[in-house]
Tab-separated table of C-alpha atoms in Angstrom:
chain	number	residue	atom	x	y	z
S	1	ASN	CA	126.313	80.283	196.374
S	2	PHE	CA	130.055	80.957	196.532
S	3	ILE	CA	129.537	83.771	194.102
S	4	PHE	CA	126.510	85.261	196.049
S	5	ALA	CA	128.289	84.998	199.377
S	6	LYS	CA	131.227	86.981	198.056
S	7	LEU	CA	129.121	89.682	196.444
S	8	LEU	CA	126.255	90.041	199.032
S	9	GLY	CA	128.097	90.072	202.146
S	10	PRO	CA	127.427	88.000	205.369
S	11	TYR	CA	123.954	89.696	206.331
S	12	ASP	CA	122.442	89.740	202.910
S	13	PHE	CA	123.717	86.247	202.022
S	14	GLY	CA	122.156	84.963	205.510
S	15	VAL	CA	118.761	86.321	204.445
S	16	TYR	CA	119.102	85.061	200.679
S	17	SER	CA	120.000	81.461	202.330
S	18	SER	CA	116.998	81.669	204.599
S	19	ILE	CA	114.658	82.421	201.792
S	20	PHE	CA	116.323	79.868	199.476
S	21	LEU	CA	115.024	77.149	201.946
S	22	PHE	CA	111.588	77.700	200.592
S	23	PHE	CA	112.747	76.604	197.144
S	24	SER	CA	115.092	73.944	198.475
S	25	TYR	CA	112.625	72.065	200.683
S	26	GLY	CA	109.641	73.153	198.514
S	27	ASN	CA	110.784	70.773	195.836
S	28	TYR	CA	109.747	67.969	198.139
S	29	ALA	CA	106.076	69.310	197.969
S	30	ASN	CA	105.450	67.149	194.910
S	31	LEU	CA	105.077	64.179	197.374
S	32	GLY	CA	107.234	61.955	195.162
S	33	VAL	CA	105.473	62.312	191.834
S	34	ILE	CA	108.618	62.775	189.925
S	35	ASP	CA	110.307	59.798	191.615
S	36	GLY	CA	107.398	57.494	191.058
S	37	LEU	CA	107.038	58.319	187.425
S	38	SER	CA	110.849	57.689	186.835
S	39	ARG	CA	110.504	54.115	188.336
S	40	ILE	CA	106.911	53.070	187.058
S	41	VAL	CA	106.724	54.425	183.456
S	42	PRO	CA	109.861	52.821	182.168
S	43	TYR	CA	108.593	49.452	183.520
S	44	GLU	CA	105.340	49.952	181.701
S	45	ILE	CA	107.057	50.912	178.405
S	46	GLY	CA	109.422	47.929	178.790
S	47	SER	CA	106.375	45.597	179.318
S	48	GLY	CA	104.857	46.985	176.096
S	49	ASP	CA	101.998	48.942	177.746
S	50	GLU	CA	102.483	52.260	176.033
S	51	LYS	CA	98.920	53.312	176.695
S	52	LYS	CA	99.363	52.911	180.439
S	53	ALA	CA	102.712	54.657	180.188
S	54	ARG	CA	100.921	57.759	178.646
S	55	GLU	CA	98.171	57.557	181.188
S	56	LEU	CA	100.733	57.544	184.016
S	57	LEU	CA	102.576	60.560	182.509
S	58	ARG	CA	99.462	62.489	182.052
S	59	SER	CA	97.971	61.786	185.618
S	60	GLY	CA	101.415	62.499	187.001
S	61	LEU	CA	101.827	65.948	185.437
S	62	TRP	CA	98.441	67.163	186.461
S	63	GLY	CA	98.670	65.810	189.957
S	64	LEU	CA	101.930	67.214	190.158
S	65	ASN	CA	100.810	70.728	189.323
S	66	PHE	CA	97.814	70.458	191.630
S	67	ILE	CA	99.848	69.456	194.572
S	68	THR	CA	102.574	72.056	193.942
S	69	SER	CA	99.939	74.771	193.431
S	70	ILE	CA	98.658	74.138	196.967
S	71	PHE	CA	102.184	74.594	198.247
S	72	LEU	CA	102.398	77.855	196.387
S	73	LEU	CA	99.218	79.097	197.844
S	74	ILE	CA	100.184	78.212	201.275
S	75	VAL	CA	103.670	80.097	200.819
S	76	ILE	CA	101.890	83.129	199.464
S	77	ILE	CA	99.448	83.268	202.697
S	78	TYR	CA	102.447	82.652	204.850
S	79	SER	CA	104.524	85.432	203.427
S	80	PHE	CA	101.892	87.872	204.547
S	81	LEU	CA	101.050	86.272	207.940
S	82	SER	CA	104.524	84.927	208.898
S	83	PRO	CA	105.682	86.060	212.445
S	84	PHE	CA	109.271	86.275	211.178
S	85	GLU	CA	110.289	89.668	209.730
S	86	THR	CA	112.836	88.087	207.389
S	87	VAL	CA	109.838	86.575	205.608
S	88	THR	CA	107.316	89.405	205.599
S	89	GLU	CA	109.972	92.091	204.639
S	90	ASN	CA	111.155	89.892	201.712
S	91	LYS	CA	107.685	88.555	200.787
S	92	THR	CA	108.316	89.142	196.998
S	93	ALA	CA	111.541	86.901	197.038
S	94	VAL	CA	109.721	84.332	199.161
S	95	ILE	CA	106.752	84.226	196.629
S	96	LEU	CA	109.186	84.071	193.682
S	97	SER	CA	110.877	81.112	195.274
S	98	ALA	CA	107.667	79.303	195.547
S	99	ILE	CA	106.767	80.073	192.004
S	100	ALA	CA	110.192	78.741	191.068
S	101	VAL	CA	109.289	75.455	192.736
S	102	LEU	CA	106.095	75.120	190.580
S	103	LEU	CA	108.067	75.919	187.306
S	104	ASN	CA	110.913	73.539	188.470
S	105	GLN	CA	108.787	70.721	189.014
S	106	ASN	CA	107.310	71.056	185.610
S	107	PHE	CA	110.831	71.284	184.282
S	108	MET	CA	111.758	68.121	186.063
S	109	PHE	CA	108.842	66.389	184.669
S	110	ALA	CA	110.112	67.413	181.229
S	111	LEU	CA	113.576	66.106	181.987
S	112	THR	CA	112.099	62.885	183.147
S	113	TYR	CA	110.023	62.587	180.148
S	114	TYR	CA	112.911	62.994	177.791
S	115	ARG	CA	115.029	60.403	179.756
S	116	ILE	CA	112.262	57.969	179.729
S	117	ARG	CA	112.074	58.392	175.983
S	118	HIS	CA	115.670	58.023	175.662
S	119	LYS	CA	116.160	61.569	174.490
S	120	PHE	CA	119.087	62.139	176.914
S	121	LYS	CA	120.873	64.694	174.758
S	122	GLN	CA	117.750	66.938	174.614
S	123	ALA	CA	117.461	66.561	178.398
S	124	TYR	CA	121.203	67.632	178.864
S	125	ILE	CA	120.863	70.517	176.659
S	126	TYR	CA	117.809	71.901	178.471
S	127	GLN	CA	119.660	71.401	181.823
S	128	LEU	CA	122.597	73.242	180.541
S	129	VAL	CA	120.550	76.140	179.107
S	130	GLN	CA	118.623	76.537	182.427
S	131	ALA	CA	121.855	76.415	184.507
S	132	VAL	CA	123.431	79.124	182.320
S	133	LEU	CA	120.299	81.342	182.375
S	134	ASP	CA	119.949	80.825	186.090
S	135	LEU	CA	123.451	82.139	186.868
S	136	THR	CA	123.384	84.893	184.211
S	137	LEU	CA	120.053	86.397	185.047
S	138	SER	CA	120.473	85.992	188.809
S	139	LEU	CA	123.877	87.795	188.741
S	140	LEU	CA	122.633	90.594	186.445
S	141	LEU	CA	119.536	91.224	188.408
S	142	MET	CA	121.279	90.910	191.841
S	143	PHE	CA	123.364	93.955	190.962
S	144	LYS	CA	120.179	95.938	190.259
S	145	PHE	CA	117.756	94.592	192.944
S	146	LYS	CA	119.917	92.815	195.434
S	147	ILE	CA	118.374	89.724	196.975
S	148	VAL	CA	115.085	89.867	195.388
S	149	GLY	CA	116.917	90.185	192.126
S	150	ILE	CA	118.426	86.629	192.523
S	151	PHE	CA	115.021	85.105	192.949
S	152	TRP	CA	113.617	86.966	189.809
S	153	GLY	CA	116.590	85.706	187.728
S	154	MET	CA	116.033	82.139	189.097
S	155	THR	CA	112.263	82.317	188.490
S	156	LEU	CA	112.711	83.717	184.958
S	157	ALA	CA	115.311	80.981	184.153
S	158	PHE	CA	112.983	78.360	185.148
S	159	LEU	CA	110.013	79.864	183.228
S	160	ILE	CA	112.065	80.137	180.021
S	161	ALA	CA	113.376	76.440	180.430
S	162	PHE	CA	109.763	75.363	181.340
S	163	ILE	CA	108.211	76.995	178.198
S	164	PHE	CA	110.813	75.427	175.708
S	165	SER	CA	111.244	71.954	177.427
S	166	MET	CA	107.373	71.417	177.654
S	167	LYS	CA	106.388	72.788	174.220
S	168	ASN	CA	106.467	69.388	172.504
S	169	ILE	CA	105.166	67.465	175.464
S	170	TRP	CA	101.801	69.197	175.634
S	171	LYS	CA	100.770	67.471	172.471
S	172	GLU	CA	100.813	64.120	174.257
S	173	ILE	CA	99.769	65.187	177.789
S	174	LYS	CA	96.094	66.214	177.834
S	175	PRO	CA	94.286	67.707	180.923
S	176	LYS	CA	93.042	64.394	182.517
S	177	VAL	CA	93.692	62.645	185.821
S	178	ASN	CA	93.326	59.051	186.509
S	179	PHE	CA	93.291	59.142	190.368
S	180	HIS	CA	93.935	55.381	190.620
S	181	LEU	CA	97.084	55.770	188.653
S	182	LEU	CA	98.091	58.962	190.548
S	183	LYS	CA	97.823	56.893	193.858
S	184	GLU	CA	99.909	54.268	192.318
S	185	ILE	CA	102.615	56.915	191.430
S	186	LEU	CA	102.506	58.359	194.833
S	187	ASN	CA	102.789	54.805	196.579
S	188	VAL	CA	106.127	54.362	195.057
S	189	GLY	CA	107.449	57.828	194.798
S	190	PHE	CA	106.642	58.953	198.302
S	191	GLN	CA	108.734	56.281	199.892
S	192	ILE	CA	111.622	57.295	197.762
S	193	LEU	CA	110.913	60.956	198.627
S	194	LEU	CA	111.091	60.181	202.387
S	195	VAL	CA	114.346	58.377	202.022
S	196	GLY	CA	115.941	61.245	200.067
S	197	PHE	CA	114.510	63.759	202.478
S	198	TYR	CA	115.887	61.731	205.463
S	199	LEU	CA	119.342	61.445	203.788
S	200	ARG	CA	119.418	65.129	203.263
S	201	ILE	CA	118.478	66.038	206.911
S	202	SER	CA	121.145	63.563	208.144
S	203	TYR	CA	123.771	65.102	205.862
S	204	GLU	CA	122.951	68.753	207.028
S	205	ARG	CA	123.104	67.768	210.693
S	206	ARG	CA	126.676	66.416	210.374
């Protein structure tokens, strides 16, 4: 943000910051699935119930994608019907930010998976690669396409990170949802999400 503020100027940076809110707050659209998985799955593994742990991960991933896809659809519709010119005139950037949310949620799932499996080094490498790609692509595309270039760069960085971080996970995670387990995940995760959201709002108001 410091770099973008210097290079974009006050007006364009204000527009960028407004659109970035779709990504920033859109990550709460998972309703706490990631938070729930990070608490429940390690407990099940520690208890020796590896089968339930896999089912929780499977249900969490596909529930996560279903929930976040609804958010993406809502944002696409809103980008065309919004009463705010900033949104309608920059609908490509708005839609890209929502796509980035979907990709980021899958990337966060992958990082959670590796941490649960004690593959911390692998998680850190993926995080580092994503961060470097995000900064590099966003800056390069910003010079060519201005604000929308930043969101193209961010989305492409998450897409690349998503593809590589998830390639080994698909073998274990099959397309199947246990709604009882998904409800269990949300019961825990949604409470944690609310606390985090409240703390963020409180911090930004200060």
